[in-house]
Coordinates of C-alpha atoms in Angstrom, one line a residue:
M1 CA 21.2 -41.1 -19.6
M2 CA 24.4 -39.3 -20.5
N3 CA 24.1 -36.7 -17.7
E4 CA 23.6 -39.4 -15.1
Q5 CA 26.7 -41.2 -16.4
V6 CA 28.7 -38.0 -16.1
I7 CA 27.6 -37.6 -12.5
D8 CA 28.4 -41.2 -11.7
H9 CA 31.8 -40.8 -13.2
I10 CA 32.6 -37.7 -11.2
A11 CA 31.0 -39.0 -8.0
T12 CA 33.3 -42.1 -7.9
P13 CA 36.6 -40.4 -7.1
D14 CA 35.0 -37.3 -5.7
A15 CA 32.0 -38.4 -3.6
G16 CA 31.3 -34.9 -2.2
L17 CA 31.4 -32.8 -5.4
Q18 CA 27.8 -33.3 -6.4
A19 CA 26.5 -32.5 -2.9
Y20 CA 28.7 -29.4 -2.7
V21 CA 27.6 -28.1 -6.1
L22 CA 24.0 -28.7 -5.3
G23 CA 24.4 -26.8 -2.0
M24 CA 26.0 -23.9 -3.8
F25 CA 23.0 -23.7 -6.2
Q26 CA 20.6 -23.9 -3.3
T27 CA 22.3 -20.9 -1.7
H28 CA 22.1 -18.8 -4.9
T29 CA 18.6 -19.8 -6.1
G30 CA 16.6 -20.6 -2.9
Y31 CA 15.5 -24.0 -4.3
A32 CA 15.1 -27.0 -2.1
R33 CA 17.6 -29.8 -2.6
A34 CA 15.0 -32.1 -4.1
D35 CA 14.0 -29.5 -6.7
L36 CA 17.5 -29.3 -8.2
V37 CA 17.2 -32.2 -10.6
P38 CA 20.6 -32.7 -12.3
D39 CA 19.1 -33.0 -15.8
A40 CA 16.8 -30.0 -15.4
D41 CA 17.5 -27.1 -17.7
F42 CA 18.5 -24.0 -15.9
E43 CA 16.3 -21.6 -17.8
S44 CA 13.3 -23.5 -19.0
D45 CA 12.9 -25.8 -16.0
L46 CA 14.4 -23.9 -13.1
G47 CA 14.2 -20.3 -14.2
I48 CA 17.9 -19.7 -13.4
D49 CA 19.0 -16.8 -15.6
S50 CA 22.5 -16.2 -17.0
V51 CA 23.4 -13.7 -14.2
T52 CA 22.6 -16.1 -11.4
L53 CA 24.4 -18.9 -13.2
A54 CA 27.5 -16.7 -13.8
T55 CA 27.5 -15.7 -10.1
T56 CA 27.2 -19.2 -8.9
L57 CA 29.9 -20.5 -11.2
A58 CA 32.3 -17.7 -10.2
E59 CA 31.8 -18.6 -6.5
L60 CA 32.3 -22.3 -7.3
Y61 CA 35.6 -21.6 -9.1
K62 CA 36.8 -19.5 -6.2
A63 CA 35.8 -22.0 -3.6
L64 CA 37.4 -24.9 -5.5
G65 CA 40.6 -23.1 -6.1
L66 CA 40.1 -23.0 -9.9
P67 CA 41.2 -20.0 -12.0
S68 CA 38.5 -17.7 -13.2
R69 CA 37.5 -18.6 -16.8
Q70 CA 34.7 -17.9 -19.3
N71 CA 31.6 -20.0 -18.6
P72 CA 31.2 -22.7 -21.3
Q73 CA 28.3 -22.4 -23.7
Q74 CA 26.9 -25.8 -22.8
T75 CA 26.5 -25.4 -19.1
S76 CA 22.8 -25.6 -19.1
T77 CA 22.2 -28.2 -16.4
I78 CA 23.8 -29.1 -13.1
A79 CA 25.0 -32.4 -14.7
L80 CA 26.9 -30.4 -17.3
V81 CA 28.3 -28.1 -14.6
L82 CA 29.7 -31.1 -12.8
A83 CA 31.2 -32.4 -16.0
H84 CA 32.7 -29.0 -16.7
I85 CA 34.3 -28.7 -13.2
G86 CA 35.6 -32.2 -13.6
Q87 CA 37.3 -31.3 -16.8
C88 CA 38.7 -28.1 -15.3
L89 CA 40.2 -30.2 -12.4
E90 CA 41.6 -32.7 -14.8
Q91 CA 43.2 -30.0 -17.0
D92 CA 44.7 -28.3 -14.0
G93 CA 45.9 -31.6 -12.6
K94 CA 44.1 -30.8 -9.3
T95 CA 42.8 -33.2 -6.7
L96 CA 39.5 -32.1 -5.4
A97 CA 39.5 -30.9 -1.8
L98 CA 36.1 -29.6 -1.0
P99 CA 35.9 -26.5 1.2
Q100 CA 34.2 -26.9 4.5
R101 CA 30.5 -25.8 4.3
P102 CA 28.6 -25.2 7.5
C103 CA 26.5 -28.2 8.3
V104 CA 23.3 -28.5 10.3
P105 CA 23.4 -31.0 13.2
E106 CA 21.2 -33.9 12.4
H107 CA 18.5 -34.7 14.9
A108 CA 15.5 -37.0 14.6
A109 CA 12.7 -34.6 13.6
D110 CA 9.1 -35.7 14.0
A111 CA 6.8 -35.4 11.0
L112 CA 5.1 -32.2 12.3
T113 CA 8.3 -30.3 12.6
T114 CA 9.4 -31.5 9.2
A115 CA 6.2 -30.5 7.5
V116 CA 6.1 -27.0 9.1
I117 CA 9.7 -26.3 8.3
A118 CA 9.2 -27.5 4.8
A119 CA 6.3 -25.1 4.4
Y120 CA 8.4 -22.2 5.6
S121 CA 11.2 -23.4 3.2
R122 CA 8.9 -23.2 0.2
H123 CA 7.7 -19.7 1.0
T124 CA 11.0 -18.2 1.9
G125 CA 13.7 -19.9 -0.2
Y126 CA 15.6 -21.0 2.9
K127 CA 17.1 -24.5 3.0
P128 CA 15.2 -26.5 5.7
G129 CA 18.5 -26.9 7.7
D130 CA 18.8 -23.1 8.0
L131 CA 15.3 -22.7 9.6
A132 CA 16.2 -23.1 13.2
P133 CA 12.8 -23.5 15.1
D134 CA 13.7 -21.0 17.8
A135 CA 15.1 -18.3 15.4
E136 CA 13.2 -15.0 15.4
L137 CA 11.0 -14.9 12.3
E138 CA 11.7 -11.2 11.6
S139 CA 15.0 -10.3 13.1
D140 CA 16.9 -13.6 12.3
L141 CA 15.1 -14.9 9.2
G142 CA 13.5 -11.7 7.7
I143 CA 10.1 -13.3 7.4
D144 CA 7.5 -10.5 7.3
S145 CA 3.9 -10.6 8.2
V146 CA 2.7 -11.2 4.7
T147 CA 4.9 -14.2 4.2
Q148 CA 3.9 -15.5 7.7
A149 CA 0.2 -15.2 6.8
A150 CA 0.8 -17.1 3.6
V151 CA 2.5 -20.0 5.5
L152 CA -0.1 -20.2 8.2
S153 CA -2.9 -20.2 5.7
E154 CA -1.4 -23.2 4.0
L155 CA -0.5 -25.3 7.0
P156 CA -4.0 -26.7 7.9
K157 CA -4.5 -28.2 4.5
L158 CA -1.0 -29.6 4.4
L159 CA -1.5 -31.2 7.8
G160 CA -5.0 -32.5 7.0
I161 CA -6.7 -30.6 9.8
A162 CA -9.6 -28.2 10.1
A163 CA -9.3 -24.5 10.0
V164 CA -7.0 -23.1 12.7
T165 CA -7.0 -19.8 14.5
F166 CA -3.5 -18.7 15.1
P167 CA -3.0 -16.1 17.9
T168 CA -1.1 -13.0 17.2
G169 CA 2.4 -12.7 18.6
L170 CA 3.9 -15.9 17.2
T171 CA 7.6 -15.0 16.7
S172 CA 9.2 -18.3 15.9
I173 CA 8.6 -21.6 14.1
A174 CA 8.8 -23.4 17.4
Q175 CA 5.8 -21.4 18.6
V176 CA 3.8 -22.4 15.5
I177 CA 4.7 -26.1 16.0
A178 CA 3.7 -25.9 19.7
H179 CA 0.3 -24.4 18.7
L180 CA -0.3 -27.1 16.1
R181 CA 0.8 -30.1 18.0
P182 CA -2.4 -30.7 20.0
L183 CA -4.4 -30.5 16.8
V184 CA -2.4 -32.9 14.6
H185 CA -2.5 -36.7 14.5
L186 CA 1.2 -37.5 13.9
D187 CA 0.4 -41.0 12.7
M188 CA -1.4 -39.5 9.7
L189 CA 1.7 -37.6 8.5
E190 CA 4.5 -39.1 6.5
P191 CA 7.5 -40.3 8.5
A192 CA 10.1 -37.5 8.8
A193 CA 13.6 -37.7 7.5
P194 CA 16.4 -36.4 9.7
A195 CA 17.2 -32.9 8.7
M196 CA 16.7 -30.1 11.3
A197 CA 16.8 -29.4 14.9
V198 CA 13.6 -30.2 16.9
P199 CA 12.4 -28.0 19.8
S200 CA 13.2 -29.7 23.0
A201 CA 10.3 -30.8 25.4
T202 CA 11.2 -27.9 27.7
E203 CA 11.3 -25.5 24.8
E204 CA 7.9 -26.7 23.4
K205 CA 6.4 -26.5 26.9
K206 CA 7.6 -22.9 27.2
W207 CA 6.0 -22.1 23.8
S208 CA 2.8 -23.9 24.7
E209 CA 2.5 -21.8 27.9
F210 CA 3.3 -18.7 26.0
I211 CA 0.6 -19.4 23.4
D212 CA -2.0 -20.3 26.1
N213 CA -1.4 -16.9 27.6
L214 CA -2.1 -15.2 24.3
G215 CA -5.6 -16.4 24.3
H216 CA -7.5 -17.6 21.3
A217 CA -10.6 -15.4 21.4
D218 CA -8.7 -12.2 20.5
A219 CA -10.5 -10.4 17.7
S220 CA -7.1 -9.6 16.1
A221 CA -6.1 -13.3 15.9
L222 CA -5.5 -14.7 12.4
S223 CA -8.3 -17.0 11.3
V224 CA -7.1 -19.3 8.5
A225 CA -9.4 -20.7 5.8
A226 CA -12.4 -20.2 8.0
E227 CA -15.9 -20.0 6.5
P228 CA -17.2 -16.4 6.8
A229 CA -19.7 -15.8 9.4
A230 CA -22.7 -13.5 9.1
D231 CA -20.6 -10.8 10.7
D232 CA -17.5 -11.6 8.7
A233 CA -14.5 -10.7 10.9
R234 CA -11.9 -11.5 8.3
T235 CA -9.4 -8.9 7.2
M236 CA -7.4 -8.4 4.0
R237 CA -4.6 -10.5 5.5
D238 CA -6.8 -13.6 5.2
F239 CA -6.6 -13.5 1.4
V240 CA -2.9 -13.3 1.0
N241 CA -2.8 -17.0 0.1
I242 CA -5.6 -19.6 0.1
P243 CA -4.3 -23.0 -1.1
H244 CA -6.3 -24.1 -4.1
R245 CA -5.7 -25.7 -7.5
D246 CA -7.3 -22.7 -9.2
L247 CA -4.9 -19.8 -9.2
F248 CA -7.8 -17.3 -9.2
H249 CA -9.7 -18.9 -6.3
K250 CA -8.3 -16.4 -3.9
A251 CA -9.5 -13.6 -6.1
R252 CA -13.1 -14.9 -6.1
E253 CA -13.0 -15.3 -2.3
F254 CA -11.7 -11.7 -1.9
N255 CA -14.2 -10.4 -4.3
T256 CA -17.1 -11.7 -2.2
F257 CA -15.5 -10.1 0.9
Y258 CA -14.8 -6.8 -1.0
Q259 CA -18.3 -6.5 -2.4
R260 CA -19.8 -7.0 1.1
K261 CA -17.5 -4.2 2.5
Q262 CA -18.6 -1.9 -0.4
Q263 CA -22.2 -2.6 0.3
E264 CA -21.6 -1.6 3.9
Q265 CA -19.9 1.6 2.7
L266 CA -16.7 0.6 4.5
Y267 CA -14.4 0.3 1.4
W268 CA -14.4 3.4 -0.8
Y269 CA -10.8 3.4 -2.0
G270 CA -10.0 4.9 -5.4
M271 CA -12.9 7.4 -5.8
P272 CA -12.1 9.6 -8.8
L273 CA -11.4 13.3 -8.4
E274 CA -13.1 15.7 -10.8
S275 CA -11.1 18.8 -9.8
R276 CA -7.7 19.9 -8.8
C277 CA -6.5 18.4 -5.5
S278 CA -6.1 21.3 -3.1
N279 CA -7.4 22.0 0.4
R280 CA -10.7 20.9 -1.0
A281 CA -11.6 18.7 -4.0
V282 CA -14.6 17.6 -6.0
I283 CA -14.9 13.8 -5.9
Y284 CA -17.5 11.5 -7.5
D285 CA -18.8 9.6 -4.4
E286 CA -19.3 6.1 -5.8
V287 CA -21.1 5.0 -2.6
S288 CA -23.9 7.7 -2.8
G289 CA -23.7 8.0 -6.6
K290 CA -23.3 11.8 -6.3
R291 CA -20.6 14.4 -7.0
R292 CA -19.6 16.4 -4.0
E293 CA -16.9 18.6 -2.5
F294 CA -14.7 17.2 0.3
L295 CA -12.2 18.6 2.7
M296 CA -9.1 17.0 1.3
F297 CA -6.8 15.4 3.9
A298 CA -5.6 12.4 1.8
S299 CA -3.2 14.2 -0.5
N300 CA 0.6 14.4 -0.3
N301 CA 0.7 17.8 -2.0
Y302 CA 2.3 19.2 1.2
L303 CA 3.5 22.5 -0.3
G304 CA 0.6 23.0 -2.7
L305 CA 3.1 22.9 -5.7
A306 CA 0.8 20.7 -7.8
N307 CA -1.4 23.7 -8.5
H308 CA 1.3 26.4 -8.8
P309 CA 1.0 28.4 -12.0
E310 CA 4.8 28.2 -12.7
V311 CA 4.8 24.4 -12.4
I312 CA 1.8 24.0 -14.6
E313 CA 3.2 26.4 -17.2
A314 CA 6.6 24.6 -17.2
I315 CA 4.9 21.3 -18.0
V316 CA 2.8 22.8 -20.8
K317 CA 5.9 24.4 -22.3
G318 CA 7.8 21.2 -22.0
V319 CA 5.2 19.2 -23.9
R320 CA 5.2 21.7 -26.7
E321 CA 9.0 21.7 -26.9
Y322 CA 9.8 18.1 -26.4
G323 CA 6.6 16.2 -27.1
A324 CA 4.5 13.8 -25.0
T325 CA 7.3 11.4 -23.9
N326 CA 10.7 10.1 -24.7
T327 CA 9.8 6.6 -25.9
G328 CA 12.8 4.9 -24.5
C329 CA 15.0 4.1 -21.5
R330 CA 17.7 6.6 -20.4
L331 CA 20.7 4.6 -21.7
I332 CA 19.2 4.2 -25.2
G333 CA 17.6 7.3 -26.6
G334 CA 15.6 8.3 -23.6
T335 CA 17.7 11.0 -22.0
N336 CA 16.7 14.6 -22.4
V337 CA 18.7 17.7 -21.3
L338 CA 16.0 18.3 -18.7
H339 CA 16.6 14.9 -17.1
M340 CA 20.2 15.9 -16.6
E341 CA 19.3 19.3 -15.2
L342 CA 16.8 17.7 -12.9
E343 CA 19.4 15.3 -11.5
R344 CA 21.8 18.2 -11.0
R345 CA 19.2 20.2 -9.1
L346 CA 18.2 17.3 -6.9
A347 CA 21.8 16.5 -6.1
K348 CA 22.3 20.2 -5.1
L349 CA 19.1 20.2 -3.0
K350 CA 20.4 17.1 -1.1
G351 CA 24.0 18.3 -0.9
R352 CA 25.3 15.3 -2.7
Q353 CA 27.7 14.7 -5.6
A354 CA 25.3 13.0 -8.0
C355 CA 21.7 11.9 -8.6
I356 CA 19.9 9.3 -10.7
V357 CA 16.2 9.6 -11.6
Y358 CA 13.9 6.6 -11.9
P359 CA 10.4 6.2 -13.3
S360 CA 8.9 6.1 -9.8
G361 CA 9.9 6.2 -6.1
Y362 CA 9.0 2.5 -5.9
S363 CA 11.3 1.6 -8.7
A364 CA 14.1 3.7 -7.1
N365 CA 14.0 1.5 -4.0
L366 CA 13.7 -1.7 -6.0
G367 CA 16.5 -0.9 -8.4
C368 CA 18.9 0.7 -5.9
I369 CA 18.7 -2.0 -3.2
S370 CA 18.7 -4.9 -5.5
A371 CA 21.7 -3.6 -7.5
L372 CA 23.9 -3.0 -4.4
A373 CA 23.1 -5.9 -2.1
G374 CA 23.6 -9.6 -3.1
Q375 CA 23.7 -13.1 -1.8
N376 CA 26.5 -12.7 0.7
D377 CA 25.2 -9.4 2.1
L378 CA 22.8 -8.5 5.0
I379 CA 20.1 -5.8 4.8
F380 CA 18.7 -4.5 8.1
T381 CA 15.3 -3.0 7.5
D382 CA 12.8 -1.4 9.9
A383 CA 9.6 -3.4 10.4
L384 CA 7.6 -0.3 9.4
N385 CA 9.5 0.6 6.3
H386 CA 7.5 1.2 3.1
M387 CA 6.6 -1.8 1.0
S388 CA 8.9 -0.6 -1.8
I389 CA 11.9 -1.0 0.6
Q390 CA 10.7 -4.4 1.7
D391 CA 10.3 -5.6 -1.9
G392 CA 13.7 -4.2 -2.9
C393 CA 15.2 -6.3 -0.1
K394 CA 13.5 -9.4 -1.3
L395 CA 14.5 -8.8 -4.9
A396 CA 18.2 -8.3 -3.8
G397 CA 18.5 -11.9 -2.6
A398 CA 20.5 -10.7 0.4
A399 CA 19.6 -12.0 3.8
R400 CA 17.0 -9.6 5.2
K401 CA 17.0 -8.8 8.9
I402 CA 13.8 -7.0 10.0
Y403 CA 14.4 -5.0 13.2
P404 CA 11.5 -3.8 15.4
H405 CA 10.6 -0.1 15.1
D406 CA 13.2 1.0 17.6
L407 CA 16.9 1.4 17.4
D408 CA 17.6 -0.7 20.5
G409 CA 16.3 -3.6 18.3
L410 CA 18.6 -2.6 15.5
E411 CA 21.6 -2.4 17.7
N412 CA 20.9 -5.9 19.1
I413 CA 20.7 -7.4 15.6
L414 CA 23.8 -5.6 14.4
Q415 CA 25.7 -7.0 17.4
K416 CA 24.5 -10.5 16.5
Y417 CA 25.9 -10.2 13.0
A418 CA 28.9 -8.0 13.8
D419 CA 31.3 -10.6 12.3
H420 CA 29.5 -11.2 9.1
D421 CA 31.9 -11.2 6.2
G422 CA 29.7 -9.7 3.5
G423 CA 28.4 -6.1 3.1
K424 CA 25.8 -4.6 5.4
L425 CA 23.1 -2.1 4.5
I426 CA 20.7 -0.4 6.9
V427 CA 17.5 0.9 5.2
T428 CA 15.0 3.2 6.9
D429 CA 12.3 5.6 6.1
G430 CA 13.0 9.2 7.1
V431 CA 9.3 9.8 7.9
F432 CA 7.3 6.6 8.3
S433 CA 4.4 6.9 5.9
M434 CA 1.6 5.4 8.0
H435 CA 2.9 6.6 11.4
G436 CA 4.3 10.0 10.8
D437 CA 7.3 9.7 13.1
V438 CA 10.8 10.6 12.2
V439 CA 13.8 8.2 12.4
D440 CA 16.4 9.0 15.0
L441 CA 19.0 9.6 12.3
P442 CA 22.0 10.6 14.6
R443 CA 21.8 7.4 16.5
L444 CA 21.2 5.2 13.4
V445 CA 24.3 6.7 11.7
A446 CA 26.4 6.2 14.8
L447 CA 25.3 2.5 14.9
A448 CA 26.1 2.1 11.2
K449 CA 29.7 3.4 11.7
Q450 CA 30.2 1.2 14.8
Y451 CA 29.2 -1.9 12.9
G452 CA 30.6 -1.1 9.4
A453 CA 27.2 -0.7 7.6
R454 CA 26.1 1.6 4.9
V455 CA 22.9 3.6 5.3
L456 CA 20.0 4.3 2.8
I457 CA 17.3 6.7 3.9
D458 CA 14.0 7.0 2.1
D459 CA 12.9 10.7 2.1
A460 CA 9.6 10.2 0.3
H461 CA 7.6 12.1 3.0
S462 CA 10.6 14.2 4.2
T463 CA 11.6 16.1 1.0
G464 CA 9.8 19.4 1.1
V465 CA 8.7 18.8 4.7
L466 CA 11.7 18.5 7.0
G467 CA 14.6 20.9 7.1
R468 CA 14.8 24.7 6.7
T469 CA 14.9 24.5 2.9
G470 CA 12.9 21.2 2.7
S471 CA 16.0 19.2 1.8
G472 CA 14.8 16.3 4.1
T473 CA 15.8 14.2 7.0
T474 CA 19.5 14.9 7.0
E475 CA 19.0 18.7 6.9
H476 CA 16.4 18.3 9.8
F477 CA 19.2 16.8 11.9
G478 CA 22.0 19.0 10.6
M479 CA 23.6 16.0 9.0
K480 CA 23.6 16.7 5.2
G481 CA 26.0 14.3 3.5
A482 CA 26.2 12.0 6.5
V483 CA 24.3 9.1 5.0
D484 CA 25.4 7.0 2.0
L485 CA 22.2 7.1 -0.1
E486 CA 19.1 9.3 -0.1
V487 CA 16.1 8.0 -1.9
G488 CA 13.1 10.2 -2.8
T489 CA 9.9 10.3 -4.7
M490 CA 8.7 13.3 -6.9
S491 CA 5.0 12.4 -6.7
K492 CA 4.4 14.1 -3.4
T493 CA 5.9 17.5 -2.4
L494 CA 7.6 18.0 -5.8
A495 CA 4.3 17.6 -7.6
G496 CA 5.3 15.3 -10.5
V497 CA 6.1 11.7 -10.9
G498 CA 9.3 9.7 -10.6
G499 CA 11.9 8.7 -8.0
F500 CA 15.6 9.5 -7.4
V501 CA 18.7 8.3 -5.5
C502 CA 21.4 10.8 -4.4
G503 CA 24.8 9.8 -3.3
D504 CA 28.5 9.6 -4.3
E505 CA 29.1 9.9 -8.0
E506 CA 30.8 6.5 -8.3
V507 CA 27.9 4.7 -6.7
V508 CA 25.4 6.6 -8.9
D509 CA 27.4 5.7 -12.0
Y510 CA 27.3 2.0 -10.9
L511 CA 23.5 2.2 -10.5
R512 CA 23.1 3.5 -14.1
F513 CA 24.4 0.2 -15.4
Y514 CA 23.3 -2.3 -12.8
S515 CA 20.0 -1.1 -11.6
H516 CA 17.4 -2.9 -13.7
S517 CA 14.5 -0.6 -12.9
Y518 CA 16.5 2.2 -14.5
V519 CA 18.3 0.3 -17.3
F520 CA 15.2 -1.5 -18.6
A521 CA 12.5 1.0 -18.0
A522 CA 11.3 4.1 -19.9
T523 CA 12.0 7.3 -18.0
I524 CA 9.7 10.2 -17.0
P525 CA 8.7 12.5 -19.8
A526 CA 10.8 15.6 -20.3
A527 CA 7.8 17.8 -19.6
V528 CA 7.4 16.2 -16.2
A529 CA 11.1 16.9 -15.6
A530 CA 10.4 20.6 -16.5
G531 CA 7.6 20.8 -14.0
L532 CA 9.8 19.2 -11.3
I533 CA 12.6 21.7 -11.9
A534 CA 10.0 24.5 -11.6
A535 CA 8.7 23.0 -8.3
I536 CA 12.2 23.0 -6.9
D537 CA 12.5 26.7 -8.0
V538 CA 9.3 27.6 -6.1
M539 CA 10.2 25.6 -3.0
E540 CA 13.6 27.3 -2.7
R541 CA 12.2 30.8 -3.5
E542 CA 9.2 30.6 -1.2
P543 CA 10.3 29.0 2.2
Q544 CA 7.2 30.5 3.7
R545 CA 5.3 27.5 2.3
I546 CA 7.2 25.2 4.7
S547 CA 6.5 27.5 7.6
K548 CA 2.8 27.6 6.8
L549 CA 2.7 23.8 6.5
W550 CA 4.2 23.5 10.0
R551 CA 1.8 26.0 11.5
N552 CA -1.1 24.0 10.1
V553 CA 0.4 20.7 11.4
H554 CA 0.6 22.2 14.9
H555 CA -2.9 23.7 14.7
L556 CA -4.6 20.4 13.8
R557 CA -2.5 18.3 16.2
G558 CA -3.4 20.6 19.0
H559 CA -7.1 20.0 18.3
L560 CA -6.8 16.3 18.0
L561 CA -4.6 15.9 21.1
E562 CA -7.1 18.0 23.1
A563 CA -9.9 15.6 22.0
G564 CA -7.9 12.6 23.3
F565 CA -7.0 10.9 20.0
D566 CA -4.0 8.6 19.9
L567 CA -1.6 10.2 17.5
E568 CA 1.4 7.9 18.3
H569 CA 4.7 9.7 18.0
S570 CA 4.0 11.6 14.7
A571 CA 6.3 14.6 14.1
S572 CA 5.6 15.4 10.4
A573 CA 2.8 16.4 8.1
I574 CA 1.3 12.9 8.5
I575 CA -1.0 12.6 11.5
P576 CA -2.3 9.1 12.3
V577 CA -5.5 8.7 14.3
V578 CA -5.0 5.2 15.8
V579 CA -8.0 3.0 16.5
G580 CA -6.7 -0.5 16.3
D581 CA -9.7 -2.7 15.3
D582 CA -10.2 -3.0 11.6
R583 CA -14.0 -2.9 11.7
K584 CA -14.3 0.1 14.0
T585 CA -11.7 2.0 12.0
L586 CA -13.6 1.4 8.7
E587 CA -16.8 2.6 10.4
F588 CA -14.9 5.6 11.7
G589 CA -13.7 6.4 8.2
R590 CA -17.2 6.0 6.8
A591 CA -18.7 8.4 9.4
A592 CA -16.0 11.0 8.6
R593 CA -16.6 10.7 4.8
A594 CA -20.3 11.1 5.3
R595 CA -19.6 14.4 7.0
G596 CA -17.4 15.6 4.1
L597 CA -13.9 14.7 5.2
Y598 CA -11.8 12.8 2.8
C599 CA -8.8 11.0 4.5
Q600 CA -7.2 7.6 4.2
T601 CA -8.6 4.6 6.2
V602 CA -5.5 2.3 6.6
V603 CA -5.8 -1.4 7.3
F604 CA -3.6 -4.4 6.4
P605 CA -1.3 -4.4 4.4
G606 CA -0.7 -0.7 5.0
V607 CA -0.3 -1.5 8.7
A608 CA -0.4 -4.7 10.7
V609 CA -3.8 -6.3 11.6
G610 CA -4.9 -4.7 14.9
D611 CA -3.1 -1.4 14.2
A612 CA -5.7 0.2 11.9
R613 CA -5.9 4.0 11.7
L614 CA -7.1 7.0 9.8
R615 CA -4.2 8.8 8.2
I616 CA -4.5 12.6 7.9
S617 CA -2.2 14.5 5.5
V618 CA -1.8 18.2 6.1
S619 CA -1.0 20.8 3.4
C620 CA 0.1 24.4 3.5
E621 CA -3.0 25.2 1.5
H622 CA -5.4 24.3 4.3
T623 CA -7.0 27.3 6.0
A624 CA -7.6 27.6 9.8
D625 CA -11.3 27.1 9.1
D626 CA -10.5 23.8 7.2
L627 CA -8.4 22.5 10.1
D628 CA -11.1 23.5 12.7
E629 CA -13.8 21.8 10.7
A630 CA -11.8 18.7 10.1
A631 CA -11.1 18.3 13.8
Q632 CA -14.8 18.7 14.7
I633 CA -15.8 16.1 12.0
L634 CA -13.3 13.6 13.5
V635 CA -14.7 14.2 17.0
D636 CA -18.3 13.8 15.8
A637 CA -17.5 10.7 13.7
A638 CA -15.7 9.1 16.6
K639 CA -18.6 9.6 19.0
E640 CA -20.9 8.0 16.4
V641 CA -19.0 4.8 16.1
G642 CA -17.8 4.4 19.7
V643 CA -14.1 5.5 19.4
E644 CA -13.2 7.0 22.7
V645 CA -12.9 10.8 22.5
R646 CA -13.3 13.9 24.6
G647 CA -15.3 17.0 23.7

């Protein structure tokens, strides 16, 4: 083959070039070494797009001391990249001197260690040599609970063993290996090639003792690929990934589970409203097959602006004047004067130079984080951050460091990576959406300054709730302008749809051209922008709405604390009623719904397994009678299902 001859020709005088180039492509694509076939086409075989290719080649040129030049048209395979670099070296009269790349000490790894690390490599994009067995899954490797569940569900089949129940609390690959070792016959596995460090006998003994102490009968333990019993104890986490040749097998398995939950009246998500969503709402109860009125405590309409006459009239007028939608993205025919006015008003509300509006709050996080952070950067993200933040971190391709939900944990990880050469971004919710607590922004900003990191704060549940004027978390702490980027959504307090990012003008201008979820997506309709502007007008003109919201929050919290409910550290309009066990939480929600209270029952993936809760959202539209009735319903429902409560 021509390409093989090219590689052979180059490899003769420069034996390390091929390995170096392959290593560079591994770093930028996440592929394992064996998957980077020299003849494979970048686009059709490997899915490597032009942007990734250009980035990789630019770094190669710099590392090899070659002048920056336009990428050739025919660089469609690694073999051709090697040929091209060889030609560049020849033209420049250079002798190849490969830069030193960090290498992993080679130890004899047994087959179990190799198999487990290979599974983590496939699911995370890490090179096997970068997956140190004793590294912390979250803080060092950025492996979240969803990815961990996917790996653990695959391992029994890969290892040829029966279903395994993994205890909760496994925080490293070494712990997973120690748990599996007594269950696996090593002589049945393929011999291992030397590649990565193996946990020492002392280390494995430590992990084995740790795992034994966890216990295996814990109801919150993760059962993988187990047959459902009569009282099916599985949770939604068990369907993240079920290895099977049919891609839809997992969907069928989940459907059986889902239908059973529906029959038990435990899952009743997505019931349709047939009225405006205010302190009360008419909902078609799909479980009973009847239309009924509920006390509404599942809405994020914190200031009641979704039903305000001025907001509604602005939307109606906007439709008449500008039509149903803009039929295009902002850069090409989709910008309306109202979009520009909305951005100006949001920037003013937040006290920032500029603002960019996205189609949704989710796309704001995806687009902003992935545009600013790249392969050489680090993102430090709170373990309880919203999924849009976590997905934005994954999409960015930067190394993700998940810190536990406390700033001591963040400081420890920042210290660990203090000397990192790339950029650093700390991302946090202002108000944590399933917990209701508020980030300690003064300390977080101080840590960011100390370690040279930028800060992005997501104010989805802070805008309109925190601060005297409802500006959000920074106003709440008297720190307006003190963080680098403020993200928000307009589907909650502001009573519309869309998301936004506020910050320095030069950063916002960069996002307009490099944030894919802005550049390549249609924007919100002009009429929606009109309604949002009107909502900001009302919020600024009627601060009593925020005052009333907080009176209601304190009223209901007082009742629930008196009854003995666990409300964690909530300090916002979101009040969690923590139960823990999935089954009991679902039964608690069912009992509350039967009594006429509509609130959210939150299980995995909204929260971790074992941390289930009811989530109560308070509005300024709730009356004192609504709040009293809701508290009594929760007490009565708790007694019915055995949740500990007073009163």
